[in-house]
């Protein structure tokens, strides 16, 4: 989930919960529950947050949403990407598993850089990321309708930008507050390999000469930790019948180690990354 608004990563995990309240709907007949049959959710949102990872300049960025299920195969949203679950869920199951490919695009420092010093260091290439995701969900943890999910994404850049690998474990708890309202809380961390760290956090001699920033040699490691929450509200008053739903989210991410100590963050930005956002989705 690497893009100009890193903190928007909460949307991918929590929108999956918002758009798939299957546990909440288990007391309804399958014919009355759009999520128990083939369906598609499309939507759009906007987030206000850092213009690049570690920036203290904010910008507004769109967040598209696509989620659905067809013959047991599920498509789940990620920030500027998607994941495919090839393991069908079982109605009424206590535990569900997920696994499949994941795809993403990173525009981190590739466009719309507000800081003139960071911009002088040069724009970076767009990364196209391909990998795998896997997870396990426990249903009915604290009440008959909630769920707790532990998952991880592993992705490699295949576009020759940073050319390395990142992996992100995360946990998500989802529970409905009523037939119309659902809440999801997500916590995650990210580990970047040396190729990623050098590309985004190092300051090379050429970049130092162009920007005036000091030289910096970044290494692999855990570079961010985040937590966020999302609230969704179905406009018809019942999440199970699909239709339009509104959502809002707030997220905090802390840059760690070289993500925090790089001059792009320490001298020109901030390790504290806040993002807020809202949007609308339609399910049919």
Coordinates of C-alpha atoms in Angstrom, one line a residue:
X1 CA 0.0 0.0 0.0
X2 CA 2.6 2.5 -1.0
X3 CA 1.3 5.7 -2.5
X4 CA 1.3 9.4 -1.9
X5 CA -1.0 9.0 1.0
X6 CA 0.5 6.1 2.9
X7 CA -2.0 6.5 5.8
X8 CA -4.9 5.8 3.4
X9 CA -3.9 2.1 3.7
X10 CA -6.7 1.8 6.3
X11 CA -9.2 2.1 3.5
X12 CA -8.2 -1.2 1.8
X13 CA -8.6 -3.3 4.9
X14 CA -11.6 -1.6 6.4
X15 CA -13.6 -1.2 3.2
X16 CA -13.4 -4.9 2.8
X17 CA -15.1 -5.2 6.1
X18 CA -17.7 -2.6 5.3
X19 CA -18.6 -4.2 2.0
X20 CA -18.7 -7.8 3.3
X21 CA -20.8 -7.9 6.4
X22 CA -21.6 -11.6 5.9
X23 CA -21.5 -12.4 9.6
X24 CA -23.9 -9.7 10.4
X25 CA -26.4 -11.0 7.8
X26 CA -26.4 -14.7 8.9
X27 CA -29.8 -14.3 10.5
X28 CA -31.3 -13.4 7.2
X29 CA -32.3 -15.7 4.4
X30 CA -29.7 -16.0 1.6
X31 CA -32.4 -14.6 -0.8
X32 CA -32.6 -11.5 1.3
X33 CA -28.9 -10.9 1.7
X34 CA -27.0 -9.5 -1.3
X35 CA -23.7 -10.6 0.1
X36 CA -24.7 -14.3 0.2
X37 CA -24.9 -14.4 -3.6
X38 CA -22.8 -13.0 -6.5
X39 CA -22.6 -9.2 -6.1
X40 CA -20.5 -6.2 -7.0
X41 CA -19.7 -3.1 -5.0
X42 CA -18.3 0.1 -6.7
X43 CA -17.5 3.3 -5.0
X44 CA -15.2 6.3 -4.7
X45 CA -13.8 8.2 -1.8
X46 CA -11.3 11.0 -1.1
X47 CA -8.6 11.2 1.6
X48 CA -6.7 14.2 2.9
X49 CA -3.2 13.3 4.0
X50 CA 0.6 13.4 3.4
X51 CA 1.7 14.1 -0.2
X52 CA 4.4 11.4 0.1
X53 CA 5.5 8.9 2.7
X54 CA 7.0 11.0 5.5
X55 CA 5.7 14.3 4.2
X56 CA 4.1 17.1 6.4
X57 CA 2.4 18.6 3.4
X58 CA -1.2 17.5 2.8
X59 CA -3.1 16.9 -0.4
X60 CA -6.4 15.3 -1.4
X61 CA -6.3 12.0 -3.3
X62 CA -9.1 9.9 -4.7
X63 CA -9.7 6.3 -3.5
X64 CA -11.6 4.1 -5.9
X65 CA -13.4 1.0 -4.6
X66 CA -14.2 -2.2 -6.3
X67 CA -15.3 -5.4 -4.5
X68 CA -17.4 -8.4 -5.5
X69 CA -17.9 -12.1 -5.6
X70 CA -18.5 -14.4 -8.5
X71 CA -18.9 -18.1 -8.2
X72 CA -17.1 -18.1 -4.9
X73 CA -14.1 -16.0 -6.0
X74 CA -13.9 -12.7 -4.2
X75 CA -12.3 -9.4 -5.2
X76 CA -11.3 -7.2 -2.2
X77 CA -10.0 -3.6 -2.3
X78 CA -6.6 -2.4 -1.4
X79 CA -5.3 1.1 -1.5
X80 CA -4.7 1.7 -5.2
X81 CA -5.0 -2.0 -5.8
X82 CA -7.0 -5.2 -5.2
X83 CA -6.7 -8.7 -3.9
X84 CA -8.4 -11.9 -5.1
X85 CA -9.5 -14.5 -2.6
X86 CA -9.7 -18.0 -4.2
X87 CA -11.0 -19.8 -1.2
X88 CA -14.8 -19.6 -0.9
X89 CA -16.2 -18.8 2.5
X90 CA -18.7 -21.1 4.1
X91 CA -22.0 -19.7 5.4
X92 CA -22.2 -20.0 9.1
X93 CA -18.6 -21.1 9.5
X94 CA -16.7 -20.1 12.7
X95 CA -13.4 -19.8 10.8
X96 CA -12.8 -18.7 7.2
X97 CA -9.6 -18.7 5.3
X98 CA -8.4 -16.5 2.4
X99 CA -5.6 -16.7 -0.1
X100 CA -4.8 -15.4 -3.6
X101 CA -3.0 -12.8 -5.6
X102 CA -2.7 -9.2 -4.8
X103 CA -1.9 -6.2 -7.1
X104 CA -1.1 -2.6 -6.4
X105 CA 0.3 0.7 -7.8
X106 CA 2.6 3.1 -5.9
X107 CA 2.8 6.7 -6.8
X108 CA 5.1 7.6 -3.8
X109 CA 7.1 10.6 -4.8
X110 CA 6.3 10.1 -8.5
X111 CA 4.1 13.2 -8.9
X112 CA 2.5 16.2 -7.1
X113 CA 5.4 16.7 -4.6
X114 CA 4.7 19.9 -2.7
X115 CA 8.0 20.3 -0.9
X116 CA 10.4 22.1 -3.2
X117 CA 13.5 20.6 -1.7
X118 CA 12.1 17.0 -2.0
X119 CA 10.9 17.9 -5.5
X120 CA 14.5 19.0 -6.4
X121 CA 15.8 15.6 -5.4
X122 CA 13.9 14.2 -8.4
X123 CA 10.7 12.4 -9.0
X124 CA 10.7 8.6 -8.7
X125 CA 9.2 6.0 -11.0
X126 CA 5.7 4.5 -10.4
X127 CA 5.9 1.1 -8.9
X128 CA 3.6 -1.7 -10.1
X129 CA 3.4 -4.4 -7.3
X130 CA 2.3 -8.0 -7.7
X131 CA 2.3 -10.6 -4.9
X132 CA 0.2 -12.8 -2.7
X133 CA -2.2 -12.4 0.3
X134 CA -3.4 -14.9 2.9
X135 CA -5.5 -14.6 6.0
X136 CA -7.8 -16.2 8.6
X137 CA -11.0 -14.8 9.9
X138 CA -12.7 -15.8 13.1
X139 CA -16.4 -15.0 13.2
X140 CA -18.7 -14.4 16.2
X141 CA -15.9 -13.3 18.6
X142 CA -17.6 -11.0 21.0
X143 CA -21.1 -11.1 19.6
X144 CA -23.1 -13.1 17.0
X145 CA -22.2 -10.8 14.1
X146 CA -18.6 -9.6 14.5
X147 CA -15.3 -10.9 13.0
X148 CA -11.6 -10.7 13.7
X149 CA -9.1 -11.1 10.8
X150 CA -5.4 -11.7 10.7
X151 CA -3.8 -11.4 7.3
X152 CA -0.6 -10.4 5.4
X153 CA 0.2 -9.1 1.9
X154 CA 3.6 -9.7 0.2
X155 CA 4.4 -7.8 -2.9
X156 CA 7.2 -7.3 -5.4
X157 CA 7.7 -4.3 -7.7
X158 CA 7.7 -5.6 -11.3
X159 CA 8.0 -2.2 -13.0
X160 CA 11.7 -1.5 -12.2
X161 CA 11.0 1.3 -9.7
X162 CA 12.3 0.1 -6.3
X163 CA 12.6 -3.5 -7.7
X164 CA 12.3 -5.1 -4.2
X165 CA 9.8 -6.6 -1.8
X166 CA 7.5 -5.4 1.0
X167 CA 5.2 -7.3 3.3
X168 CA 2.5 -6.1 5.5
X169 CA 0.8 -8.0 8.3
X170 CA -2.4 -6.6 9.7
X171 CA -5.3 -7.3 12.0
X172 CA -8.9 -6.1 11.5
X173 CA -11.9 -6.2 13.9
X174 CA -15.3 -5.5 12.4
X175 CA -18.7 -5.3 14.2
X176 CA -22.1 -3.9 13.3
X177 CA -23.6 -1.3 15.7
X178 CA -27.0 -1.7 14.1
X179 CA -28.6 -3.0 10.9
X180 CA -27.4 0.1 9.1
X181 CA -24.1 0.9 10.7
X182 CA -20.8 -1.0 10.8
X183 CA -17.4 -0.2 12.4
X184 CA -14.0 -1.6 11.5
X185 CA -10.7 -1.1 13.4
X186 CA -7.4 -2.0 11.7
X187 CA -3.8 -2.2 12.9
X188 CA -0.8 -3.0 10.6
X189 CA 2.9 -2.8 10.2
X190 CA 5.2 -2.9 7.1
X191 CA 8.6 -4.4 6.5
X192 CA 10.6 -3.1 3.5
X193 CA 13.6 -4.8 2.0
X194 CA 16.9 -3.1 1.2
X195 CA 15.9 -2.3 -2.4
X196 CA 12.7 -0.5 -1.2
X197 CA 14.5 1.4 1.6
X198 CA 17.4 2.5 -0.7
X199 CA 15.0 3.7 -3.4
X200 CA 12.6 5.7 -1.2
X201 CA 14.7 6.7 1.9
X202 CA 18.4 7.0 0.7
X203 CA 19.8 10.3 -0.4
X204 CA 22.3 9.6 -3.2
X205 CA 25.2 12.0 -4.1
X206 CA 23.2 13.2 -7.1
X207 CA 20.1 13.8 -5.0
X208 CA 22.1 15.6 -2.4
X209 CA 23.7 17.9 -4.9
X210 CA 20.4 18.8 -6.5
X211 CA 18.4 19.3 -3.2
X212 CA 21.0 20.2 -0.6
X213 CA 19.9 17.3 1.6
X214 CA 22.6 15.3 3.4
X215 CA 23.7 11.9 2.1
X216 CA 21.8 9.0 3.7
X217 CA 22.1 5.3 3.2
X218 CA 18.9 3.4 4.1
X219 CA 18.7 -0.2 5.1
X220 CA 15.9 -2.8 5.3
X221 CA 13.6 -3.0 8.3
X222 CA 10.2 -2.2 9.7
X223 CA 9.4 1.3 8.3
X224 CA 5.9 2.0 9.4
X225 CA 3.2 1.1 12.0
X226 CA -0.4 2.3 11.7
X227 CA -3.9 2.1 13.3
X228 CA -7.2 3.4 12.0
X229 CA -10.9 3.1 12.1
X230 CA -13.8 3.2 9.6
X231 CA -17.5 3.7 10.0
X232 CA -20.0 2.7 7.3
X233 CA -23.7 3.6 7.1
X234 CA -26.2 2.1 4.7
X235 CA -28.6 4.7 3.4
X236 CA -31.5 2.2 3.2
X237 CA -31.2 1.3 6.9
X238 CA -30.2 -2.3 6.2
X239 CA -26.7 -3.4 5.1
X240 CA -28.0 -6.7 3.8
X241 CA -30.1 -5.3 0.9
X242 CA -27.2 -3.5 -0.8
X243 CA -27.7 -0.1 -2.4
X244 CA -25.9 3.0 -1.3
X245 CA -23.6 3.3 1.8
X246 CA -21.5 6.1 3.1
X247 CA -18.2 5.7 4.9
X248 CA -15.7 7.8 6.8
X249 CA -12.3 7.0 8.2
X250 CA -9.4 8.3 10.3
X251 CA -5.9 6.8 10.3
X252 CA -2.6 7.4 12.0
X253 CA 0.7 6.0 10.8
X254 CA 4.1 6.4 12.4
X255 CA 7.3 6.2 10.3
X256 CA 9.9 3.9 11.9
X257 CA 13.7 3.5 11.7
X258 CA 15.0 4.6 8.2
X259 CA 11.5 5.7 7.2
X260 CA 11.6 8.1 10.1
X261 CA 15.4 9.0 10.0
X262 CA 15.7 9.7 6.3
X263 CA 16.1 13.4 5.5
X264 CA 13.0 13.3 3.5
X265 CA 11.1 12.8 6.7
X266 CA 13.4 14.0 9.5
X267 CA 14.3 17.3 7.8
X268 CA 11.5 18.0 5.4
X269 CA 8.5 16.1 6.8
X270 CA 7.2 14.4 9.8
X271 CA 7.1 10.8 11.2
X272 CA 3.5 11.3 12.3
X273 CA 1.2 10.7 9.4
X274 CA -2.6 11.5 9.8
X275 CA -5.2 10.9 7.2
X276 CA -9.0 11.4 7.1
X277 CA -11.4 10.5 4.4
X278 CA -14.9 9.8 3.3
X279 CA -16.8 8.3 0.4
X280 CA -19.8 6.5 -1.0
X281 CA -20.3 3.0 -2.3
X282 CA -23.1 1.1 -4.1
X283 CA -23.7 -2.6 -4.0
X284 CA -25.9 -4.6 -6.3

